[in-house]
Structures are given as C-alpha cells and as structure tokens.
XYZ file of C-alpha atoms in Angstrom:
565
model
C -3.114 0.337 19.451
C -1.026 0.743 16.297
C -2.034 -2.680 14.992
C -5.876 -2.180 14.637
C -8.346 -0.616 12.301
C -10.914 -0.113 15.091
C -11.954 3.553 15.058
C -12.048 3.877 18.876
C -8.587 2.361 19.152
C -7.104 4.589 16.492
C -8.685 7.588 18.159
C -7.101 6.565 21.610
C -3.743 6.052 20.013
C -3.793 9.436 18.195
C -4.810 11.215 21.363
C -2.028 9.424 23.325
C 0.495 10.412 20.789
C -0.775 13.989 20.591
C -0.466 14.235 24.417
C 3.140 12.787 24.341
C 3.959 15.386 21.593
C 2.560 18.276 23.678
C 4.431 17.144 26.866
C 7.747 16.879 24.937
C 7.193 20.226 23.248
C 6.403 21.805 26.580
C 9.598 20.413 28.084
C 11.664 21.848 25.161
C 10.047 25.203 25.299
C 10.496 25.580 28.913
C 14.166 24.498 28.996
C 16.191 26.986 30.898
C 19.333 25.995 29.046
C 20.778 28.941 27.126
C 23.693 28.876 24.636
C 26.257 31.729 24.118
C 25.341 33.772 21.089
C 28.320 32.433 19.029
C 27.279 28.816 19.587
C 23.617 29.692 18.850
C 24.611 31.216 15.545
C 26.833 28.362 14.622
C 24.062 25.838 15.289
C 21.632 27.849 13.294
C 23.853 27.841 10.177
C 24.515 24.162 10.788
C 20.830 23.290 10.994
C 20.111 25.471 7.949
C 22.742 23.650 5.805
C 21.474 20.222 7.074
C 17.734 21.143 6.145
C 18.658 22.232 2.646
C 20.986 19.466 1.460
C 19.701 17.326 -1.335
C 19.584 13.833 0.303
C 18.197 15.044 3.622
C 21.262 13.824 5.569
C 21.995 16.368 8.384
C 25.451 17.881 8.086
C 28.485 17.024 10.189
C 29.944 20.252 11.563
C 33.069 20.143 13.780
C 32.583 20.750 17.415
C 32.469 24.413 18.219
C 34.974 25.399 20.890
C 34.435 28.448 23.125
C 37.232 30.790 24.113
C 37.221 33.103 27.081
C 39.502 35.631 25.350
C 42.969 36.066 23.921
C 45.588 33.962 25.500
C 43.035 31.909 27.556
C 42.486 28.154 27.199
C 39.593 27.099 25.063
C 36.654 25.405 26.805
C 34.781 22.284 25.767
C 31.750 22.874 23.476
C 28.320 23.079 24.968
C 25.612 20.674 23.886
C 21.946 20.461 24.493
C 21.247 18.433 27.724
C 20.397 14.707 27.223
C 16.899 15.237 28.653
C 16.135 17.940 26.017
C 17.506 15.766 23.225
C 15.331 12.847 24.293
C 12.340 15.219 24.456
C 12.992 16.164 20.821
C 13.087 12.471 19.946
C 9.807 11.694 21.750
C 8.246 14.737 19.968
C 9.567 13.435 16.552
C 8.482 9.834 17.279
C 4.961 10.892 18.183
C 4.670 12.638 14.797
C 6.151 9.604 13.060
C 3.760 7.062 14.666
C 0.736 9.378 14.005
C 1.915 9.437 10.347
C 1.983 5.657 10.153
C -1.547 5.447 11.519
C -2.719 8.008 8.929
C -0.922 6.113 6.159
C -2.847 2.878 6.994
C -6.189 4.658 6.424
C -5.450 4.927 2.696
C -7.456 8.088 1.779
C -6.406 11.306 0.181
C -6.586 13.489 3.217
C -4.810 10.801 5.431
C -1.900 10.657 2.916
C -1.449 14.517 3.065
C -1.724 14.476 6.919
C 0.816 11.579 6.965
C 3.251 13.569 4.797
C 3.041 16.651 6.932
C 3.562 14.603 10.133
C 6.581 13.003 8.597
C 8.098 16.271 7.859
C 7.468 17.532 11.436
C 9.036 14.323 12.644
C 12.154 14.873 10.487
C 12.583 18.365 11.674
C 12.741 17.317 15.356
C 14.989 14.334 14.529
C 17.367 16.552 12.676
C 17.989 18.753 15.713
C 19.139 15.698 17.716
C 21.088 14.328 14.783
C 22.999 17.659 14.501
C 24.003 17.510 18.175
C 25.017 13.845 17.815
C 27.327 14.633 14.848
C 28.865 17.584 16.657
C 29.696 15.417 19.626
C 31.858 13.125 17.462
C 33.401 10.105 19.046
C 32.577 11.436 22.557
C 28.795 11.272 22.013
C 28.577 8.706 24.828
C 29.439 11.335 27.348
C 26.567 13.520 26.379
C 23.798 11.269 24.891
C 22.510 7.890 26.092
C 22.553 4.818 23.937
C 18.766 4.623 23.568
C 18.471 8.173 22.263
C 21.007 7.376 19.588
C 19.037 4.274 18.697
C 15.838 6.327 18.534
C 17.294 8.854 16.067
C 18.687 6.145 13.798
C 15.373 4.420 13.701
C 13.346 7.700 13.223
C 15.374 9.239 10.417
C 15.661 5.873 8.698
C 11.971 5.262 8.969
C 11.023 8.678 7.598
C 13.277 8.268 4.611
C 12.050 4.820 3.843
C 8.351 5.763 4.198
C 8.628 8.849 2.059
C 10.426 6.797 -0.689
C 7.308 4.721 -0.875
C 4.730 7.588 -1.092
C 2.770 8.338 -4.198
C 4.256 11.171 -6.380
C 1.122 13.314 -5.775
C 2.001 13.377 -2.042
C 5.760 13.657 -2.613
C 5.180 16.958 -4.387
C 4.453 18.551 -1.051
C 8.055 17.963 -0.030
C 9.690 18.829 -3.300
C 8.150 22.350 -3.117
C 9.786 22.707 0.330
C 13.225 21.805 -0.960
C 13.441 18.405 0.801
C 13.424 14.927 -0.668
C 13.717 11.412 0.604
C 16.841 9.148 0.347
C 15.871 5.396 0.377
C 19.439 4.239 0.741
C 20.058 6.412 3.664
C 16.805 5.036 5.295
C 18.059 1.440 4.766
C 21.506 2.231 6.193
C 20.220 3.942 9.298
C 17.610 1.213 10.070
C 20.297 -1.485 9.722
C 22.692 0.406 12.018
C 19.839 0.738 14.472
C 19.154 -2.976 14.212
C 22.731 -3.945 14.665
C 23.130 -1.654 17.706
C 20.448 -3.555 19.581
C 19.213 -0.405 21.238
C 15.669 0.276 22.460
C 14.349 0.893 18.897
C 15.937 -2.232 17.262
C 12.689 -4.211 17.307
C 10.831 -1.186 15.655
C 13.562 -1.084 13.110
C 13.021 -4.825 12.255
C 9.267 -4.243 12.050
C 9.764 -1.245 9.713
C 12.093 -3.154 7.466
C 9.705 -6.234 7.293
C 6.825 -3.903 6.571
C 8.750 -2.243 3.690
C 9.703 -5.686 2.250
C 6.214 -7.102 2.464
C 4.520 -3.892 1.064
C 6.808 -3.854 -1.942
C 6.409 -7.673 -2.631
C 2.583 -7.442 -2.047
C 1.865 -4.288 -3.979
C 4.082 -5.048 -6.838
C 5.126 -8.771 -6.633
C 5.940 -8.951 -10.294
C 8.839 -6.620 -9.701
C 9.885 -7.061 -6.202
C 8.969 -10.565 -4.851
C 12.119 -12.380 -5.866
C 14.342 -9.366 -5.035
C 12.912 -8.786 -1.532
C 12.534 -12.424 -0.498
C 16.168 -12.904 0.582
C 16.455 -9.656 2.609
C 13.016 -10.275 4.232
C 13.888 -13.801 5.375
C 17.206 -12.658 6.762
C 15.650 -9.813 8.663
C 12.848 -12.125 9.892
C 15.280 -14.807 11.140
C 17.269 -12.214 12.963
C 14.157 -10.760 14.617
C 12.755 -14.170 15.615
C 16.277 -15.105 17.131
C 15.853 -12.227 19.583
C 12.011 -12.214 19.917
C 10.984 -15.887 19.258
C 7.513 -15.482 20.699
C 6.553 -12.136 19.233
C 3.168 -12.271 17.570
C 4.209 -9.450 15.221
C 7.159 -11.264 13.660
C 5.006 -14.440 13.329
C 2.487 -12.245 11.384
C 5.147 -11.067 9.091
C 6.392 -14.559 8.644
C 2.929 -15.441 7.375
C 2.964 -12.508 4.965
C 6.298 -13.634 3.580
C 5.173 -17.226 3.154
C 2.218 -15.958 1.168
C 4.464 -14.005 -1.163
C 6.437 -17.176 -1.693
C 3.202 -18.872 -2.727
C 3.248 -21.163 0.291
C -0.407 -20.554 1.375
C -0.590 -23.475 3.899
C 2.496 -22.240 5.740
C 1.131 -18.685 5.677
C -2.189 -19.759 7.173
C -0.439 -21.735 9.876
C 1.802 -18.758 10.776
C -1.259 -16.575 11.106
C -2.644 -19.054 13.545
C 0.576 -19.104 15.554
C 0.551 -15.273 15.652
C -2.976 -15.310 17.073
C -2.051 -17.993 19.682
C 0.998 -16.010 20.678
C -0.961 -12.882 21.400
C -3.534 -14.476 23.721
C -3.764 -12.656 26.919
C -1.699 -9.754 25.579
C -2.814 -6.163 24.826
C -2.665 -6.924 21.098
C -4.911 -10.033 21.366
C -8.110 -8.723 19.665
C -6.389 -6.641 16.976
C -3.993 -9.442 16.072
C -6.868 -11.961 15.972
C -8.902 -9.687 13.607
C -5.874 -8.971 11.373
C -5.017 -12.634 11.170
C -8.593 -13.541 10.367
C -8.676 -10.921 7.492
C -5.423 -12.309 6.102
C -6.478 -15.868 6.563
C -9.718 -15.138 4.745
C -7.650 -13.882 1.802
C -5.587 -17.096 1.959
C -8.724 -19.065 1.659
C -9.806 -17.100 -1.437
C -6.371 -17.668 -2.961
C -6.862 -21.416 -2.476
C -10.427 -21.025 -3.946
C -11.893 -22.190 -0.750
C -14.828 -19.665 -0.987
C -16.770 -21.226 1.810
C -13.949 -20.770 4.274
C -13.309 -17.218 3.094
C -17.021 -16.368 3.406
C -17.079 -17.414 6.980
C -14.088 -15.236 7.935
C -15.301 -12.097 6.220
C -18.858 -12.486 7.449
C -17.551 -12.658 10.973
C -15.319 -9.689 10.335
C -18.268 -7.703 9.105
C -20.192 -8.451 12.289
C -17.297 -7.211 14.283
C -17.164 -4.025 12.241
C -13.471 -4.674 11.480
C -11.819 -1.955 9.216
C -14.437 -1.614 6.399
C -17.590 -3.580 7.533
C -19.127 -2.841 4.151
C -16.063 -4.308 2.260
C -16.061 -7.434 4.605
C -19.845 -7.840 3.948
C -19.311 -7.516 0.225
C -16.443 -9.893 0.040
C -18.477 -12.429 1.996
C -21.330 -11.998 -0.471
C -18.817 -12.274 -3.412
C -17.666 -15.620 -1.913
C -21.269 -16.840 -1.821
C -21.696 -15.919 -5.522
C -18.520 -17.804 -6.399
C -20.120 -20.853 -4.656
C -23.278 -20.402 -6.693
C -25.261 -19.244 -3.675
C -26.942 -16.362 -5.465
C -29.689 -15.752 -2.902
C -27.183 -15.418 -0.033
C -24.986 -13.200 -2.215
C -27.902 -10.775 -2.918
C -28.820 -10.617 0.689
C -25.315 -9.696 1.601
C -24.986 -7.129 -1.139
C -28.252 -5.615 -0.142
C -26.758 -4.663 3.299
C -23.775 -2.884 1.839
C -25.339 0.592 0.967
C -26.725 1.021 4.523
C -23.429 -0.078 6.069
C -21.666 2.466 4.044
C -24.312 5.228 4.983
C -23.830 4.250 8.690
C -20.036 4.812 8.254
C -20.363 8.161 6.228
C -18.072 10.143 8.581
C -15.143 7.828 7.919
C -15.983 6.571 4.448
C -12.947 5.130 2.635
C -12.278 4.526 -1.032
C -13.071 0.827 -0.570
C -16.471 1.768 0.883
C -17.195 3.831 -2.225
C -16.136 1.054 -4.626
C -18.288 -1.741 -3.107
C -21.256 0.675 -2.928
C -20.807 1.412 -6.576
C -20.519 -2.263 -7.435
C -23.725 -3.083 -5.633
C -25.512 -0.234 -7.325
C -24.272 -1.536 -10.673
C -25.698 -5.050 -9.948
C -28.969 -3.504 -8.779
C -29.469 -1.662 -12.103
C -30.313 -4.968 -13.746
C -32.084 -6.330 -10.669
C -29.177 -8.755 -10.169
C -30.226 -10.404 -13.487
C -26.708 -9.953 -14.921
C -24.760 -11.371 -12.110
C -23.939 -14.418 -14.381
C -21.566 -12.038 -16.268
C -19.442 -11.184 -13.187
C -17.014 -12.917 -10.881
C -16.911 -10.625 -7.832
C -14.551 -12.807 -5.952
C -11.841 -12.869 -8.642
C -12.481 -9.086 -9.106
C -11.246 -8.419 -5.495
C -8.114 -10.662 -6.112
C -7.544 -8.633 -9.263
C -7.659 -5.257 -7.546
C -5.294 -6.553 -4.727
C -2.842 -7.885 -7.324
C -3.146 -11.184 -5.565
C -2.961 -13.680 -8.580
C 0.824 -13.623 -8.279
C 0.436 -15.367 -4.963
C -1.621 -18.256 -6.244
C -0.552 -21.744 -7.251
C -0.540 -22.545 -10.895
C -3.288 -25.115 -10.470
C -5.563 -22.598 -8.938
C -4.798 -20.068 -11.597
C -5.699 -22.562 -14.312
C -9.118 -23.115 -12.567
C -9.554 -19.304 -12.421
C -8.787 -19.111 -16.206
C -11.398 -21.659 -17.010
C -14.051 -19.925 -14.855
C -13.234 -16.530 -16.579
C -13.534 -18.114 -20.053
C -16.826 -19.747 -19.263
C -18.195 -16.339 -18.048
C -16.934 -14.632 -21.162
C -18.814 -17.223 -23.242
C -22.022 -16.419 -21.307
C -21.511 -12.731 -22.145
C -21.107 -13.601 -25.952
C -24.180 -15.776 -25.872
C -26.290 -12.997 -24.418
C -24.920 -10.513 -26.874
C -25.631 -12.903 -29.695
C -29.188 -13.448 -28.482
C -29.988 -9.681 -28.257
C -28.398 -8.936 -31.628
C -30.517 -11.743 -33.245
C -33.634 -9.854 -31.925
C -32.550 -6.770 -33.787
C -32.142 -8.889 -36.952
C -35.742 -10.043 -36.801
C -37.519 -7.059 -35.402
C -37.768 -3.503 -36.640
C -37.185 -0.936 -33.948
C -37.314 -3.399 -31.124
C -38.234 -2.154 -27.662
C -34.999 -3.739 -26.219
C -31.822 -1.630 -26.186
C -28.676 -2.752 -27.905
C -26.488 -5.015 -25.783
C -24.097 -3.055 -23.551
C -21.818 -5.346 -21.571
C -18.612 -3.458 -22.103
C -17.975 -3.068 -18.329
C -18.473 -6.699 -17.640
C -16.418 -7.870 -20.612
C -13.650 -5.350 -19.725
C -13.307 -6.637 -16.225
C -13.281 -10.216 -17.297
C -10.650 -9.622 -20.030
C -8.510 -7.609 -17.545
C -8.875 -10.608 -15.033
C -7.887 -13.083 -17.671
C -4.826 -11.011 -18.659
C -3.768 -10.726 -15.104
C -4.053 -14.500 -14.640
C -2.103 -15.145 -17.792
C 0.602 -12.732 -16.677
C 0.714 -14.662 -13.266
C 1.237 -17.801 -15.217
C 4.057 -16.209 -17.232
C 2.072 -16.488 -20.507
C 2.524 -12.834 -21.407
C 2.002 -13.045 -25.101
C -1.466 -14.510 -24.609
C -2.536 -11.526 -22.510
C -1.914 -8.989 -25.283
C -5.170 -9.212 -27.236
C -7.232 -8.918 -24.159
C -5.481 -5.924 -22.818
C -5.648 -4.268 -26.353
C -9.407 -4.893 -26.409
C -9.714 -3.058 -23.061
C -7.788 -0.097 -24.277
C -9.568 -0.032 -27.662
C -12.904 0.223 -25.901
C -11.859 2.455 -23.018
C -14.426 4.985 -24.043
C -17.201 2.562 -23.804
C -16.303 1.345 -20.284
C -18.313 4.052 -18.428
C -19.140 2.596 -15.014
C -16.034 0.824 -13.863
C -13.534 3.573 -14.738
C -10.768 1.854 -12.660
C -10.477 -0.861 -15.283
C -8.431 1.410 -17.785
C -5.659 2.410 -15.441
C -5.526 -1.221 -14.154
C -5.306 -2.372 -17.735
C -2.284 0.019 -18.226
C -0.695 -1.548 -15.076
C -1.226 -5.104 -16.453
C 0.166 -4.024 -19.927
C 3.191 -2.753 -18.234
C 3.550 -6.109 -16.434
C 3.196 -7.881 -19.797
C 5.952 -5.735 -21.311
C 8.191 -6.251 -18.316
C 7.743 -10.015 -18.699
C 8.584 -9.802 -22.362
C 11.735 -7.837 -21.544
C 10.561 -4.369 -22.816
C 11.241 -2.343 -19.740
C 11.139 0.954 -21.548
C 7.641 0.179 -22.796
C 6.605 -0.781 -19.283
C 7.678 2.594 -18.016
C 5.573 4.363 -20.780
C 2.489 2.305 -19.862
C 2.881 2.940 -16.097
C 3.194 6.659 -16.727
C -0.061 6.480 -18.712
C -1.711 4.793 -15.779
C -0.346 7.484 -13.448
C -1.905 10.140 -15.621
C -5.361 8.706 -14.977
C -7.411 10.142 -12.140
C -10.808 10.096 -10.364
C -11.207 6.430 -10.249
C -11.672 3.749 -7.525
C -8.309 2.742 -5.882
C -6.575 5.746 -7.336
C -4.165 6.149 -4.461
C -3.639 2.510 -3.941
C -2.645 2.231 -7.488
C -0.520 5.351 -7.218
C 1.561 3.616 -4.578
C 1.983 0.563 -6.759
C 2.924 2.751 -9.770
C 5.375 4.729 -7.715
C 7.110 1.534 -6.627
C 7.200 0.352 -10.193
C 8.656 3.650 -11.539
C 11.287 3.607 -8.792
C 12.229 0.106 -9.950
C 12.684 1.559 -13.450
C 14.863 4.290 -12.021
C 17.015 1.683 -10.228
C 17.791 -0.186 -13.457
C 18.457 2.987 -15.400
C 15.269 3.386 -17.429
C 14.565 7.100 -17.020
C 11.298 9.031 -17.556
C 9.976 8.968 -21.087
C 7.311 10.849 -23.064
C 3.973 9.524 -22.018
C 2.454 9.931 -25.564
C 1.150 6.719 -26.737
C 2.515 5.102 -29.881
C -0.130 4.363 -32.479
C -0.703 1.015 -34.258
C -3.424 -0.993 -35.891
C -5.603 -3.512 -34.276
C -7.219 -6.365 -36.272
C -10.369 -4.476 -36.640
C -8.605 -1.384 -38.181
C -9.023 0.844 -35.152
C -6.108 2.796 -33.639
C -4.604 1.493 -30.473
C -1.413 1.517 -28.383
C 0.736 -1.650 -29.023
C 1.984 -3.454 -25.974
C 4.940 -4.832 -27.847
C 7.101 -2.688 -30.085
C-alpha cells in the first residue's frame, strides 16, 4: 500500500498503521512490569540527556546495578522485557511509515503532519535505543536480533528524512530543542544493512530513495556524487533480492539520472513484469507508466508520452488533472492544437471533482489552463507546455545533448514568434492614435521561455550564455504577474549558472533569495530543492551569507543583480 497514490489505498494504509500504533501503545500501557524507584529515576535522567543532546544520538549510560543493602552482592540490572521493547519499535515504525506516506503527498499540511509523526517515531525509538545501550555487549540476552535491526533502521531513517526536509518544516524541530544528524542516519542505515536483519531490505530502499531524490531534485549538485553509492547499494540489494520489483524500479531511476533513458525504460518494464501476480502489481504498473511517460518526454517522443499520461488520467492516478494536462501538453508539442484544447478543457472540472484533496500541482495546471483561456487559446503559439513541465521537474539535466539542442531550437523559434507579435502590435500604435488594442503584454510567456532556454543552456554546460536570459527575467520580475513561480525558479537557475562558473558563494546568495520567495506554485517542492542545495554549500564550507542583492547595471541602464561578480 505504501507504493501507490490511490486515495483509497493510502487511506487503508494509514488506518492499518494507526491500528498497529494503537495496539502497540495499549501493550506498552498495560505492561505490568515495574522498575524499582532507583532504576526508574536513573532511566528518566538517561532519557532526558539523550533527548536534549545536539545530534539526536541517545546517550550511552552504564548499566545500573541494584544492591540489596550493605554487604550484600549486587544484582544484575533490570531491563524492559523484549516484548515491550518490540512494542515500542512497532509503535515508532507505524509513525515513521505514516510520515513517509504524508511526505509523498507534497502539501504544506502533509509536510507538517509528516514532521510531527517523525518526532513521535523518534521518541519511541529512543526508549528502545536507551535500553540497548544500557545492555552493552550482553544485549543478545535481552533483545532479539530483529528488534535491534528495527531500531537501527528507524533512527537512521528519521535522521535521513529530516535532513532532507525544507527549512520551514525543520523550524518545528529546532524550537523543540532537537535537530537531525545526516551522518548518524547514514551510519545506522548502513549498520542495519550489513547486519542483514529483518529491516535490512527497508534500509536499502531508504538509502536508494535518498540517493535518487537528491540526484533528481538537484542533479546539478548531486548526480555525480551520488551515482557511485547508489549503484553500490543497488548491486548489493539485487544480489540478495534479484527479483524484487522495487529494486528494479530504483535501477530505472538511477539509469535515468545517468542519462541512459533506453535502459531506464527497459528497467521500468522489468519492474512491472516482476510484480505481476503480487500485491504491488497495480501500484507498480502505474508508477512505472508514469515514469516511462516522463522518459518518453525526455526523448521528445511526445506521442508515446501522451498515450501514457492519458491512460493514467483515465485511471485517476495521483493527480488526474495533471496527467490530463500533461497529455494535452504533449498533443500541443505535436502540433495537435484541437486535441490539446479538448484535454485542457477537462482540467478545471477534474480539479473541482478532486477539491477535497487538491494538491499544489492541481492548482498549477488549473491556473495554466485559465491563463490560456484568457486569450481563447489564441496565444498558445507563444508557449511550450511540454517543456515547461520538464523545466519545473528539473529534468533537462537527464536529457541527451542532441535532444537538448532540439529543445533549444524550438524555444528560440517560439521566442521569435513572440517578438513578431510584439512588433506587429507596436506598429499599430505607430500608425493609429489611441488604438482600441492594448499594448502588447507577453512578459509571462517571454519569461517562461527565457527561463527554459537558460535551463537548457545550463544542462548543456553553456553557463555564460544563460546569463542575459536570466538577467532579463530578474529585470522584469515586477511585470511577470501571472506566473509568479518564474522568479524563484530563475534564482535557482542563476545559482546553477554561478555554480557551473565556479562562484559557489554567489550561488548560495541566489538560492537564499529564492528561499525568501513565497506564495507561488511549487513552493514546497522548490523548498526541498533549495534545502538540498544549501546543505551542499554547508558541506563544502560556504556558510550562510547576507541575502541582500548586489546591484549592477544591465545594458539598458536598469538596476539588476549580476550573476557573475
């Protein structure tokens, strides 16, 4: 159930996890085990110290020995029974899995709920961890191997997940005196993996998820760095689970990051085949279809991509409105304007039907359709909706150079159409006094096209060529009124440009400016990307800087922020 976007499946999974949480909690609450007062006080202070230390690592107190009185031999320490320890682990893991489900929904409220569930999970894991450390080398006498594996996985996963959360969500934890430790998360997951306990496969999946998220959200910074560890983890997992559809799915994601789209598509097909007859068959097939559709778009096979997304829309997968919109966008890229308009016309009603669980992506595609409808779809020639989606998903980095060059030609041709329309409308104003037509206003279309062009140039490694296009967007940010997401995305691309030119300090400034933007489409998706980018800056020693922009002159004499110092 955890690998699907179907609302019904998610509801069933959440209910099952809530039930397992309640049962485990009841077992803990009703435990008749009682500690002597001295032991209870000792554990209280031990837990308190562990909860307040900076990296979040539970403390390691020495075993507490009980004495029956003066001159009498000391007795062995008393620990919580293994059944109660396992109940704590089940309680914690229920919260962790609920948090992962909420994280996948990518909304403001789901991020907050995810964070709170992660904290609840960590609190329960810490209790077991404290006992484990108190047991020392004799833990095997009091705790079974699988419970140890579960706490290693759980604490490691919590730290790794929290280290990837947007700063806006992390503030919840900083106010409670707790912060994540990414290195601790890595270490515990790897120990869990090497132990080959019951949670070793989940540790592999968590590490692979982390590697693919970093290399997909910010491939410019992480793709090369994460490729080696990802492949190593994948080979180890496939050695022990050669027919697992999950690891085949991750193999496909890793192949795409490596720009091997044919291998990626083939691996998605293998993942589907491997899941046939299993409980995950439908969910895996839909996920693979979604990713294969994106692969088709990355190869500029718009016909193939349209077929996949139209089918997913009919199946109501994830966001049916987005899948319908993407299918229509593919039809527009093929020059099938009528089919595109018919698809776009269905989007508002699909969003309305899904109002109770409307996502940010639903809101975006609805606004895009409304924007096109303002001109009666007469200005569709000035937009490339298929490439816009690849831009938002930061997917140009995964395309072959030949495909990128074709995209560049297409964008340039569309920019020329915008210029010709503007020239025509300005000529009317040269001939007629107080004409009935309004002055040309194509700032939104031009801004998106120039941002797309800059992103493609960055993907090709032609960083210097992207500078004037990004400066135009930032010079005219006050005139881009409808597509407010363009400006923060331009700051992101400007940071990538500076990174490619070796000016890491400037990159950090630009990404901080992007982080300061709010109330735009994809805000929290971009927040995750920016959080990863700023973490990368921290890793290489580029600390936080003043976000005030430096002033410079553009060619037209207006003030702007230079990308290169």
